[in-house]
Amino acid sequence: MASGRKRYAWRHWLGAFFALCLLAAGGLAASIAIFPPEGVLILEYHKVNDWSNDVYTVPTAEFAAQLDELSARGYTTISLLDFLRAKKGKQKLPDKPVILTFDDGYLDNYTDMLPLLEARGMKATVFMVTNDIGLPGYLTWDALRDMQERGIEIGSHTANHLPLTGMPPSEAEKEVKLSKLLLEWNGIRTVFGFSYPNGSYADYISTILKRNEYLAAVTGDPGLNTMDTDPYLLQRINIPRPRLGLTEFRLRLFKADLCDRLGLWRHRIK
Ligand SMILES: [Zn+2]
């Protein structure tokens, strides 16, 4: 009898615990719906095509559906430069700004991704690994210059795509400096945006970026970006190949709101 009562008590507390969790989750969802977080959403993509099957590839139909979902939710695409100008008070941002970023510089960004963007009047930022330009499967210089003319912003993702914190600072400086120079020598407008390979950053890397006249850098840390976010530690939501279609995309957008609301990974200006 006594052990039965004990078991009952145990179940009772477990039930109460789950009810509380549900209530908290419901409350959080309702608060996000009533008081949407203020901040710039940055999405991190790699490939958009229908022929590669790795985790970095979003199929074209899924990508198109994600763009339409962003539009339906009232998001407007902006460039990294738009955001930086707004941070300095030189430009007004739309109500729900989103920056679409693409790392590594795959050729499908030109052949498959760009037409889907243009059909919707959207823009994006592509971060190039400069020593891969022109290799099979990667963007060529001609494609890159054409993308720039069609409204795509070009940034650096280093020369060789090695994590910068795993090499001597002098080597890291070369990666940062040479990739920028090579892009600019080949007709790309002043390169001010940077994406950390493997998302690995450190204070001394930000110093190197500043010394080489970069104005902003994106990490792989999730969250939203406000006017107080450190411009060298901008936060992004990764969008890999979806396994649950649009539901997964919606959950990833929710993750940005949630991280922002809970103050996780929030990189404020020091
Ligand atoms: Zn990369």
PDB file of N, CA, C and O in Angstrom, residues 174-199:
ATOM      1  N   LYS A 174      47.527  36.447 -43.467  1.00  0.00           N
ATOM      2  CA  LYS A 174      47.679  36.265 -44.914  1.00  0.00           C
ATOM      3  C   LYS A 174      46.368  35.797 -45.534  1.00  0.00           C
ATOM      4  O   LYS A 174      45.966  36.258 -46.600  1.00  0.00           O
ATOM      5  N   GLU A 175      45.686  34.844 -44.871  1.00  0.00           N
ATOM      6  CA  GLU A 175      44.416  34.312 -45.377  1.00  0.00           C
ATOM      7  C   GLU A 175      43.375  35.425 -45.546  1.00  0.00           C
ATOM      8  O   GLU A 175      42.630  35.481 -46.521  1.00  0.00           O
ATOM      9  N   VAL A 176      43.362  36.314 -44.543  1.00  0.00           N
ATOM     10  CA  VAL A 176      42.388  37.402 -44.496  1.00  0.00           C
ATOM     11  C   VAL A 176      42.723  38.470 -45.545  1.00  0.00           C
ATOM     12  O   VAL A 176      41.854  38.952 -46.276  1.00  0.00           O
ATOM     13  N   LYS A 177      44.025  38.809 -45.610  1.00  0.00           N
ATOM     14  CA  LYS A 177      44.466  39.894 -46.475  1.00  0.00           C
ATOM     15  C   LYS A 177      44.440  39.478 -47.955  1.00  0.00           C
ATOM     16  O   LYS A 177      43.883  40.177 -48.803  1.00  0.00           O
ATOM     17  N   LEU A 178      45.023  38.296 -48.266  1.00  0.00           N
ATOM     18  CA  LEU A 178      45.162  37.904 -49.677  1.00  0.00           C
ATOM     19  C   LEU A 178      43.809  37.627 -50.328  1.00  0.00           C
ATOM     20  O   LEU A 178      43.598  37.942 -51.500  1.00  0.00           O
ATOM     21  N   SER A 179      42.860  37.046 -49.579  1.00  0.00           N
ATOM     22  CA  SER A 179      41.547  36.760 -50.172  1.00  0.00           C
ATOM     23  C   SER A 179      40.850  38.066 -50.553  1.00  0.00           C
ATOM     24  O   SER A 179      40.237  38.173 -51.619  1.00  0.00           O
ATOM     25  N   LYS A 180      40.977  39.079 -49.694  1.00  0.00           N
ATOM     26  CA  LYS A 180      40.339  40.376 -49.971  1.00  0.00           C
ATOM     27  C   LYS A 180      40.981  41.024 -51.203  1.00  0.00           C
ATOM     28  O   LYS A 180      40.282  41.467 -52.122  1.00  0.00           O
ATOM     29  N   LEU A 181      42.321  41.032 -51.211  1.00  0.00           N
ATOM     30  CA  LEU A 181      43.022  41.668 -52.327  1.00  0.00           C
ATOM     31  C   LEU A 181      42.698  40.976 -53.652  1.00  0.00           C
ATOM     32  O   LEU A 181      42.434  41.627 -54.665  1.00  0.00           O
ATOM     33  N   LEU A 182      42.695  39.635 -53.645  1.00  0.00           N
ATOM     34  CA  LEU A 182      42.452  38.888 -54.873  1.00  0.00           C
ATOM     35  C   LEU A 182      41.055  39.202 -55.429  1.00  0.00           C
ATOM     36  O   LEU A 182      40.888  39.414 -56.635  1.00  0.00           O
ATOM     37  N   LEU A 183      40.066  39.261 -54.550  1.00  0.00           N
ATOM     38  CA  LEU A 183      38.702  39.594 -54.999  1.00  0.00           C
ATOM     39  C   LEU A 183      38.680  40.994 -55.610  1.00  0.00           C
ATOM     40  O   LEU A 183      38.141  41.203 -56.706  1.00  0.00           O
ATOM     41  N   GLU A 184      39.296  41.947 -54.908  1.00  0.00           N
ATOM     42  CA  GLU A 184      39.243  43.344 -55.379  1.00  0.00           C
ATOM     43  C   GLU A 184      40.055  43.524 -56.671  1.00  0.00           C
ATOM     44  O   GLU A 184      39.651  44.271 -57.560  1.00  0.00           O
ATOM     45  N   TRP A 185      41.182  42.815 -56.804  1.00  0.00           N
ATOM     46  CA  TRP A 185      41.970  42.900 -58.035  1.00  0.00           C
ATOM     47  C   TRP A 185      41.214  42.342 -59.229  1.00  0.00           C
ATOM     48  O   TRP A 185      41.493  42.674 -60.366  1.00  0.00           O
ATOM     49  N   ASN A 186      40.270  41.453 -58.967  1.00  0.00           N
ATOM     50  CA  ASN A 186      39.524  40.816 -60.057  1.00  0.00           C
ATOM     51  C   ASN A 186      38.148  41.435 -60.275  1.00  0.00           C
ATOM     52  O   ASN A 186      37.237  40.775 -60.782  1.00  0.00           O
ATOM     53  N   GLY A 187      38.003  42.675 -59.871  1.00  0.00           N
ATOM     54  CA  GLY A 187      36.791  43.414 -60.223  1.00  0.00           C
ATOM     55  C   GLY A 187      35.646  43.319 -59.236  1.00  0.00           C
ATOM     56  O   GLY A 187      34.522  43.718 -59.537  1.00  0.00           O
ATOM     57  N   ILE A 188      35.905  42.782 -58.032  1.00  0.00           N
ATOM     58  CA  ILE A 188      34.851  42.756 -57.012  1.00  0.00           C
ATOM     59  C   ILE A 188      34.939  44.057 -56.214  1.00  0.00           C
ATOM     60  O   ILE A 188      36.036  44.498 -55.846  1.00  0.00           O
ATOM     61  N   ARG A 189      33.759  44.655 -55.944  1.00  0.00           N
ATOM     62  CA  ARG A 189      33.736  45.914 -55.183  1.00  0.00           C
ATOM     63  C   ARG A 189      34.321  45.703 -53.791  1.00  0.00           C
ATOM     64  O   ARG A 189      34.298  44.575 -53.283  1.00  0.00           O
ATOM     65  N   THR A 190      34.776  46.771 -53.164  1.00  0.00           N
ATOM     66  CA  THR A 190      35.434  46.698 -51.853  1.00  0.00           C
ATOM     67  C   THR A 190      34.822  45.610 -50.973  1.00  0.00           C
ATOM     68  O   THR A 190      33.623  45.628 -50.682  1.00  0.00           O
ATOM     69  N   VAL A 191      35.663  44.682 -50.561  1.00  0.00           N
ATOM     70  CA  VAL A 191      35.203  43.549 -49.760  1.00  0.00           C
ATOM     71  C   VAL A 191      35.280  43.942 -48.286  1.00  0.00           C
ATOM     72  O   VAL A 191      36.358  44.237 -47.773  1.00  0.00           O
ATOM     73  N   PHE A 192      34.124  43.977 -47.614  1.00  0.00           N
ATOM     74  CA  PHE A 192      34.117  44.382 -46.201  1.00  0.00           C
ATOM     75  C   PHE A 192      33.516  43.306 -45.308  1.00  0.00           C
ATOM     76  O   PHE A 192      33.580  43.393 -44.088  1.00  0.00           O
ATOM     77  N   GLY A 193      32.941  42.253 -45.915  1.00  0.00           N
ATOM     78  CA  GLY A 193      32.283  41.209 -45.115  1.00  0.00           C
ATOM     79  C   GLY A 193      33.117  39.940 -45.101  1.00  0.00           C
ATOM     80  O   GLY A 193      33.794  39.604 -46.080  1.00  0.00           O
ATOM     81  N   PHE A 194      33.082  39.223 -43.985  1.00  0.00           N
ATOM     82  CA  PHE A 194      33.925  38.039 -43.800  1.00  0.00           C
ATOM     83  C   PHE A 194      33.106  36.946 -43.113  1.00  0.00           C
ATOM     84  O   PHE A 194      32.258  37.225 -42.270  1.00  0.00           O
ATOM     85  N   SER A 195      33.394  35.690 -43.491  1.00  0.00           N
ATOM     86  CA  SER A 195      32.769  34.553 -42.809  1.00  0.00           C
ATOM     87  C   SER A 195      33.877  33.642 -42.288  1.00  0.00           C
ATOM     88  O   SER A 195      34.765  33.255 -43.051  1.00  0.00           O
ATOM     89  N   TYR A 196      33.855  33.315 -40.982  1.00  0.00           N
ATOM     90  CA  TYR A 196      34.916  32.501 -40.360  1.00  0.00           C
ATOM     91  C   TYR A 196      34.805  31.048 -40.816  1.00  0.00           C
ATOM     92  O   TYR A 196      33.757  30.425 -40.589  1.00  0.00           O
ATOM     93  N   PRO A 197      35.868  30.461 -41.428  1.00  0.00           N
ATOM     94  CA  PRO A 197      35.823  29.030 -41.754  1.00  0.00           C
ATOM     95  C   PRO A 197      35.596  28.215 -40.475  1.00  0.00           C
ATOM     96  O   PRO A 197      36.200  28.507 -39.446  1.00  0.00           O
ATOM     97  N   ASN A 198      34.729  27.233 -40.557  1.00  0.00           N
ATOM     98  CA  ASN A 198      34.344  26.377 -39.418  1.00  0.00           C
ATOM     99  C   ASN A 198      33.750  27.185 -38.252  1.00  0.00           C
ATOM    100  O   ASN A 198      33.650  26.663 -37.146  1.00  0.00           O
ATOM    101  N   GLY A 199      33.423  28.426 -38.506  1.00  0.00           N
ATOM    102  CA  GLY A 199      32.858  29.276 -37.443  1.00  0.00           C
ATOM    103  C   GLY A 199      33.837  29.528 -36.301  1.00  0.00           C
ATOM    104  O   GLY A 199      33.426  29.889 -35.205  1.00  0.00           O
TER     105      GLY A 199
END
